[in-house]
Amino acid sequence: MKALRFDVFGRRVLIAASKNGWVTFYLGDDGKRRSAPDIVVPPDIPESGIAQYLDDICHEWATEHHPSVKQLD
């Protein structure tokens, strides 16, 4: 399963490819992950478009210290 890591306005998120599309998780400081049911990435979004999609749907989380979405991998 291919996985991409993002900093989404200060929140670390893992987006993993599955046979049914994309699965989303929040990443903890201890390396554990938990489901992120509030972030749903449609299966037709290509890997190259995920950062922009996350920016579009999560822009309310933006702060002065975390103004953007950054891919970490």
Backbone atoms as SQL, in Angstrom:
CREATE TABLE atoms (id INTEGER PRIMARY KEY, chain TEXT, resi INTEGER, resn TEXT, atom TEXT, x REAL, y REAL, z REAL);
INSERT INTO atoms VALUES
  (1, 'A', 1, 'MET', 'N', 0.855, -1.173, 0.000),
  (2, 'A', 1, 'MET', 'CA', 0.000, 0.000, 0.000),
  (3, 'A', 1, 'MET', 'C', 0.901, 1.236, 0.000),
  (4, 'A', 2, 'LYS', 'N', 0.766, 2.077, -1.008),
  (5, 'A', 2, 'LYS', 'CA', 1.538, 3.322, -1.094),
  (6, 'A', 2, 'LYS', 'C', 0.960, 4.333, -0.116),
  (7, 'A', 3, 'ALA', 'N', 1.830, 5.028, 0.600),
  (8, 'A', 3, 'ALA', 'CA', 1.381, 6.002, 1.587),
  (9, 'A', 3, 'ALA', 'C', 2.109, 7.322, 1.385),
  (10, 'A', 4, 'LEU', 'N', 1.370, 8.405, 1.550),
  (11, 'A', 4, 'LEU', 'CA', 1.901, 9.762, 1.435),
  (12, 'A', 4, 'LEU', 'C', 1.658, 10.478, 2.756),
  (13, 'A', 5, 'ARG', 'N', 2.647, 11.243, 3.200),
  (14, 'A', 5, 'ARG', 'CA', 2.520, 11.987, 4.454),
  (15, 'A', 5, 'ARG', 'C', 2.439, 13.483, 4.141),
  (16, 'A', 6, 'PHE', 'N', 1.537, 14.147, 4.857),
  (17, 'A', 6, 'PHE', 'CA', 1.328, 15.576, 4.663),
  (18, 'A', 6, 'PHE', 'C', 1.267, 16.286, 6.001),
  (19, 'A', 7, 'ASP', 'N', 1.692, 17.544, 5.993),
  (20, 'A', 7, 'ASP', 'CA', 1.412, 18.470, 7.082),
  (21, 'A', 7, 'ASP', 'C', 0.243, 19.302, 6.567),
  (22, 'A', 8, 'VAL', 'N', -0.921, 19.075, 7.149),
  (23, 'A', 8, 'VAL', 'CA', -2.140, 19.760, 6.712),
  (24, 'A', 8, 'VAL', 'C', -2.442, 20.850, 7.737),
  (25, 'A', 9, 'PHE', 'N', -1.903, 22.032, 7.481),
  (26, 'A', 9, 'PHE', 'CA', -2.097, 23.174, 8.377),
  (27, 'A', 9, 'PHE', 'C', -1.735, 22.813, 9.820),
  (28, 'A', 10, 'GLY', 'N', -0.603, 22.116, 9.985),
  (29, 'A', 10, 'GLY', 'CA', -0.115, 21.771, 11.314),
  (30, 'A', 10, 'GLY', 'C', -0.540, 20.411, 11.825),
  (31, 'A', 11, 'ARG', 'N', -1.369, 19.714, 11.090),
  (32, 'A', 11, 'ARG', 'CA', -1.800, 18.369, 11.494),
  (33, 'A', 11, 'ARG', 'C', -1.150, 17.355, 10.559),
  (34, 'A', 12, 'ARG', 'N', -0.484, 16.375, 11.134),
  (35, 'A', 12, 'ARG', 'CA', 0.173, 15.366, 10.304),
  (36, 'A', 12, 'ARG', 'C', -0.841, 14.312, 9.873),
  (37, 'A', 13, 'VAL', 'N', -0.900, 14.095, 8.565),
  (38, 'A', 13, 'VAL', 'CA', -1.893, 13.197, 7.973),
  (39, 'A', 13, 'VAL', 'C', -1.190, 12.216, 7.046),
  (40, 'A', 14, 'LEU', 'N', -1.631, 10.970, 7.099),
  (41, 'A', 14, 'LEU', 'CA', -1.155, 9.930, 6.194),
  (42, 'A', 14, 'LEU', 'C', -2.295, 9.584, 5.251),
  (43, 'A', 15, 'ILE', 'N', -2.023, 9.597, 3.961),
  (44, 'A', 15, 'ILE', 'CA', -3.002, 9.208, 2.946),
  (45, 'A', 15, 'ILE', 'C', -2.445, 7.950, 2.286),
  (46, 'A', 16, 'ALA', 'N', -3.180, 6.855, 2.378),
  (47, 'A', 16, 'ALA', 'CA', -2.704, 5.580, 1.847),
  (48, 'A', 16, 'ALA', 'C', -3.615, 5.106, 0.723),
  (49, 'A', 17, 'ALA', 'N', -2.992, 4.586, -0.323),
  (50, 'A', 17, 'ALA', 'CA', -3.751, 4.016, -1.439),
  (51, 'A', 17, 'ALA', 'C', -4.240, 2.631, -1.034),
  (52, 'A', 18, 'SER', 'N', -5.489, 2.351, -1.358),
  (53, 'A', 18, 'SER', 'CA', -6.046, 1.016, -1.144),
  (54, 'A', 18, 'SER', 'C', -6.749, 0.606, -2.427),
  (55, 'A', 19, 'LYS', 'N', -7.209, -0.616, -2.485),
  (56, 'A', 19, 'LYS', 'CA', -7.878, -1.064, -3.709),
  (57, 'A', 19, 'LYS', 'C', -9.194, -0.325, -3.943),
  (58, 'A', 20, 'ASN', 'N', -9.734, 0.317, -2.909),
  (59, 'A', 20, 'ASN', 'CA', -10.994, 1.054, -3.028),
  (60, 'A', 20, 'ASN', 'C', -10.809, 2.563, -3.099),
  (61, 'A', 21, 'GLY', 'N', -9.582, 3.033, -3.191),
  (62, 'A', 21, 'GLY', 'CA', -9.333, 4.477, -3.239),
  (63, 'A', 21, 'GLY', 'C', -8.309, 4.878, -2.200),
  (64, 'A', 22, 'TRP', 'N', -8.562, 5.986, -1.525),
  (65, 'A', 22, 'TRP', 'CA', -7.637, 6.533, -0.537),
  (66, 'A', 22, 'TRP', 'C', -8.184, 6.349, 0.872),
  (67, 'A', 23, 'VAL', 'N', -7.296, 6.011, 1.814),
  (68, 'A', 23, 'VAL', 'CA', -7.642, 5.863, 3.225),
  (69, 'A', 23, 'VAL', 'C', -6.835, 6.912, 3.977),
  (70, 'A', 24, 'THR', 'N', -7.457, 7.588, 4.945),
  (71, 'A', 24, 'THR', 'CA', -6.788, 8.695, 5.635),
  (72, 'A', 24, 'THR', 'C', -6.606, 8.410, 7.123),
  (73, 'A', 25, 'PHE', 'N', -5.475, 8.867, 7.648),
  (74, 'A', 25, 'PHE', 'CA', -5.141, 8.684, 9.056),
  (75, 'A', 25, 'PHE', 'C', -4.473, 9.941, 9.592),
  (76, 'A', 26, 'TYR', 'N', -4.674, 10.201, 10.886),
  (77, 'A', 26, 'TYR', 'CA', -3.880, 11.198, 11.598),
  (78, 'A', 26, 'TYR', 'C', -2.677, 10.473, 12.179),
  (79, 'A', 27, 'LEU', 'N', -1.511, 11.110, 12.154),
  (80, 'A', 27, 'LEU', 'CA', -0.286, 10.530, 12.695),
  (81, 'A', 27, 'LEU', 'C', 0.030, 11.159, 14.042),
  (82, 'A', 28, 'GLY', 'N', 0.262, 10.316, 15.034),
  (83, 'A', 28, 'GLY', 'CA', 0.623, 10.801, 16.358),
  (84, 'A', 28, 'GLY', 'C', 2.121, 10.985, 16.491),
  (85, 'A', 29, 'ASP', 'N', 2.542, 11.716, 17.505),
  (86, 'A', 29, 'ASP', 'CA', 3.965, 11.939, 17.760),
  (87, 'A', 29, 'ASP', 'C', 4.687, 10.645, 18.123),
  (88, 'A', 30, 'ASP', 'N', 3.934, 9.661, 18.604),
  (89, 'A', 30, 'ASP', 'CA', 4.516, 8.385, 19.009),
  (90, 'A', 30, 'ASP', 'C', 4.587, 7.377, 17.861),
  (91, 'A', 31, 'GLY', 'N', 4.236, 7.818, 16.651),
  (92, 'A', 31, 'GLY', 'CA', 4.280, 6.937, 15.493),
  (93, 'A', 31, 'GLY', 'C', 2.994, 6.179, 15.235),
  (94, 'A', 32, 'LYS', 'N', 2.055, 6.280, 16.149),
  (95, 'A', 32, 'LYS', 'CA', 0.772, 5.601, 15.961),
  (96, 'A', 32, 'LYS', 'C', -0.105, 6.415, 15.033),
  (97, 'A', 33, 'ARG', 'N', -1.027, 5.736, 14.396),
  (98, 'A', 33, 'ARG', 'CA', -1.966, 6.435, 13.518),
  (99, 'A', 33, 'ARG', 'C', -3.387, 6.075, 13.927),
  (100, 'A', 34, 'ARG', 'N', -4.291, 7.013, 13.664),
  (101, 'A', 34, 'ARG', 'CA', -5.710, 6.774, 13.936),
  (102, 'A', 34, 'ARG', 'C', -6.498, 7.234, 12.729),
  (103, 'A', 35, 'SER', 'N', -7.627, 6.653, 12.541),
  (104, 'A', 35, 'SER', 'CA', -8.465, 6.976, 11.395),
  (105, 'A', 35, 'SER', 'C', -8.807, 8.464, 11.375),
  (106, 'A', 36, 'ALA', 'N', -8.899, 9.018, 10.170),
  (107, 'A', 36, 'ALA', 'CA', -9.284, 10.424, 9.992),
  (108, 'A', 36, 'ALA', 'C', -10.582, 10.460, 9.180),
  (109, 'A', 37, 'PRO', 'N', -11.711, 10.109, 9.808),
  (110, 'A', 37, 'PRO', 'CA', -12.967, 10.023, 9.060),
  (111, 'A', 37, 'PRO', 'C', -13.474, 11.366, 8.541),
  (112, 'A', 38, 'ASP', 'N', -12.951, 12.467, 9.076),
  (113, 'A', 38, 'ASP', 'CA', -13.380, 13.785, 8.615),
  (114, 'A', 38, 'ASP', 'C', -12.631, 14.240, 7.367),
  (115, 'A', 39, 'ILE', 'N', -11.650, 13.459, 6.921),
  (116, 'A', 39, 'ILE', 'CA', -10.930, 13.755, 5.679),
  (117, 'A', 39, 'ILE', 'C', -11.195, 12.608, 4.714),
  (118, 'A', 40, 'VAL', 'N', -11.996, 12.869, 3.708),
  (119, 'A', 40, 'VAL', 'CA', -12.336, 11.846, 2.718),
  (120, 'A', 40, 'VAL', 'C', -11.794, 12.297, 1.366),
  (121, 'A', 41, 'VAL', 'N', -10.873, 11.512, 0.826),
  (122, 'A', 41, 'VAL', 'CA', -10.291, 11.812, -0.482),
  (123, 'A', 41, 'VAL', 'C', -10.966, 10.902, -1.503),
  (124, 'A', 42, 'PRO', 'N', -11.700, 11.466, -2.463),
  (125, 'A', 42, 'PRO', 'CA', -12.374, 10.639, -3.467),
  (126, 'A', 42, 'PRO', 'C', -11.374, 9.794, -4.256),
  (127, 'A', 43, 'PRO', 'N', -11.788, 8.606, -4.673),
  (128, 'A', 43, 'PRO', 'CA', -10.866, 7.713, -5.388),
  (129, 'A', 43, 'PRO', 'C', -10.387, 8.256, -6.728),
  (130, 'A', 44, 'ASP', 'N', -11.111, 9.204, -7.312),
  (131, 'A', 44, 'ASP', 'CA', -10.704, 9.739, -8.615),
  (132, 'A', 44, 'ASP', 'C', -9.669, 10.867, -8.518),
  (133, 'A', 45, 'ILE', 'N', -9.286, 11.264, -7.303),
  (134, 'A', 45, 'ILE', 'CA', -8.237, 12.276, -7.139),
  (135, 'A', 45, 'ILE', 'C', -6.890, 11.586, -7.368),
  (136, 'A', 46, 'PRO', 'N', -6.087, 12.062, -8.330),
  (137, 'A', 46, 'PRO', 'CA', -4.780, 11.435, -8.562),
  (138, 'A', 46, 'PRO', 'C', -3.799, 11.801, -7.444),
  (139, 'A', 47, 'GLU', 'N', -2.774, 10.997, -7.294),
  (140, 'A', 47, 'GLU', 'CA', -1.749, 11.254, -6.281),
  (141, 'A', 47, 'GLU', 'C', -1.208, 12.676, -6.386),
  (142, 'A', 48, 'SER', 'N', -1.010, 13.151, -7.597),
  (143, 'A', 48, 'SER', 'CA', -0.459, 14.492, -7.809),
  (144, 'A', 48, 'SER', 'C', -1.409, 15.607, -7.378),
  (145, 'A', 49, 'GLY', 'N', -2.686, 15.308, -7.181),
  (146, 'A', 49, 'GLY', 'CA', -3.662, 16.317, -6.807),
  (147, 'A', 49, 'GLY', 'C', -4.080, 16.291, -5.354),
  (148, 'A', 50, 'ILE', 'N', -3.515, 15.380, -4.569),
  (149, 'A', 50, 'ILE', 'CA', -3.961, 15.235, -3.181),
  (150, 'A', 50, 'ILE', 'C', -3.638, 16.467, -2.340),
  (151, 'A', 51, 'ALA', 'N', -2.448, 17.027, -2.460),
  (152, 'A', 51, 'ALA', 'CA', -2.093, 18.209, -1.656),
  (153, 'A', 51, 'ALA', 'C', -3.061, 19.358, -1.918),
  (154, 'A', 52, 'GLN', 'N', -3.375, 19.615, -3.173),
  (155, 'A', 52, 'GLN', 'CA', -4.310, 20.692, -3.504),
  (156, 'A', 52, 'GLN', 'C', -5.704, 20.386, -2.966),
  (157, 'A', 53, 'TYR', 'N', -6.120, 19.127, -3.075),
  (158, 'A', 53, 'TYR', 'CA', -7.430, 18.730, -2.557),
  (159, 'A', 53, 'TYR', 'C', -7.490, 18.952, -1.041),
  (160, 'A', 54, 'LEU', 'N', -6.443, 18.539, -0.321),
  (161, 'A', 54, 'LEU', 'CA', -6.408, 18.747, 1.126),
  (162, 'A', 54, 'LEU', 'C', -6.454, 20.231, 1.466),
  (163, 'A', 55, 'ASP', 'N', -5.752, 21.051, 0.697),
  (164, 'A', 55, 'ASP', 'CA', -5.790, 22.500, 0.903),
  (165, 'A', 55, 'ASP', 'C', -7.209, 23.030, 0.715),
  (166, 'A', 56, 'ASP', 'N', -7.889, 22.543, -0.310),
  (167, 'A', 56, 'ASP', 'CA', -9.247, 23.007, -0.610),
  (168, 'A', 56, 'ASP', 'C', -10.242, 22.644, 0.491),
  (169, 'A', 57, 'ILE', 'N', -10.163, 21.398, 1.002),
  (170, 'A', 57, 'ILE', 'CA', -11.189, 20.970, 1.959),
  (171, 'A', 57, 'ILE', 'C', -10.851, 21.303, 3.410),
  (172, 'A', 58, 'CYS', 'N', -9.591, 21.585, 3.710),
  (173, 'A', 58, 'CYS', 'CA', -9.177, 21.823, 5.097),
  (174, 'A', 58, 'CYS', 'C', -8.699, 23.250, 5.344),
  (175, 'A', 59, 'HIS', 'N', -8.949, 24.170, 4.427),
  (176, 'A', 59, 'HIS', 'CA', -8.407, 25.526, 4.557),
  (177, 'A', 59, 'HIS', 'C', -8.853, 26.241, 5.831),
  (178, 'A', 60, 'GLU', 'N', -9.953, 25.791, 6.453),
  (179, 'A', 60, 'GLU', 'CA', -10.410, 26.414, 7.700),
  (180, 'A', 60, 'GLU', 'C', -9.414, 26.196, 8.832),
  (181, 'A', 61, 'TRP', 'N', -8.545, 25.206, 8.699),
  (182, 'A', 61, 'TRP', 'CA', -7.541, 24.914, 9.726),
  (183, 'A', 61, 'TRP', 'C', -6.335, 25.842, 9.637),
  (184, 'A', 62, 'ALA', 'N', -6.222, 26.632, 8.597),
  (185, 'A', 62, 'ALA', 'CA', -5.042, 27.477, 8.386),
  (186, 'A', 62, 'ALA', 'C', -4.884, 28.489, 9.522),
  (187, 'A', 63, 'THR', 'N', -3.631, 28.688, 9.911),
  (188, 'A', 63, 'THR', 'CA', -3.289, 29.687, 10.919),
  (189, 'A', 63, 'THR', 'C', -2.067, 30.456, 10.420),
  (190, 'A', 64, 'GLU', 'N', -1.709, 31.474, 11.142),
  (191, 'A', 64, 'GLU', 'CA', -0.522, 32.249, 10.784),
  (192, 'A', 64, 'GLU', 'C', 0.733, 31.369, 10.807),
  (193, 'A', 65, 'HIS', 'N', 0.787, 30.438, 11.751),
  (194, 'A', 65, 'HIS', 'CA', 1.957, 29.563, 11.876),
  (195, 'A', 65, 'HIS', 'C', 1.907, 28.360, 10.933),
  (196, 'A', 66, 'HIS', 'N', 0.729, 28.008, 10.471),
  (197, 'A', 66, 'HIS', 'CA', 0.551, 26.862, 9.569),
  (198, 'A', 66, 'HIS', 'C', -0.359, 27.287, 8.415),
  (199, 'A', 67, 'PRO', 'N', 0.190, 28.043, 7.450),
  (200, 'A', 67, 'PRO', 'CA', -0.640, 28.616, 6.387),
  (201, 'A', 67, 'PRO', 'C', -0.866, 27.730, 5.164),
  (202, 'A', 68, 'SER', 'N', -0.277, 26.511, 5.144),
  (203, 'A', 68, 'SER', 'CA', -0.382, 25.726, 3.916),
  (204, 'A', 68, 'SER', 'C', -0.309, 24.228, 4.186),
  (205, 'A', 69, 'VAL', 'N', -0.559, 23.473, 3.125),
  (206, 'A', 69, 'VAL', 'CA', -0.406, 22.016, 3.135),
  (207, 'A', 69, 'VAL', 'C', 0.949, 21.706, 2.515),
  (208, 'A', 70, 'LYS', 'N', 1.716, 20.841, 3.181),
  (209, 'A', 70, 'LYS', 'CA', 3.038, 20.463, 2.670),
  (210, 'A', 70, 'LYS', 'C', 3.145, 18.947, 2.636),
  (211, 'A', 71, 'GLN', 'N', 3.638, 18.416, 1.537),
  (212, 'A', 71, 'GLN', 'CA', 3.905, 16.987, 1.484),
  (213, 'A', 71, 'GLN', 'C', 5.213, 16.725, 2.214),
  (214, 'A', 72, 'LEU', 'N', 5.233, 15.736, 3.084),
  (215, 'A', 72, 'LEU', 'CA', 6.406, 15.454, 3.907),
  (216, 'A', 72, 'LEU', 'C', 7.309, 14.392, 3.302),
  (217, 'A', 73, 'ASP', 'N', 6.811, 13.582, 2.432),
  (218, 'A', 73, 'ASP', 'CA', 7.622, 12.513, 1.820),
  (219, 'A', 73, 'ASP', 'C', 8.326, 13.016, 0.594);
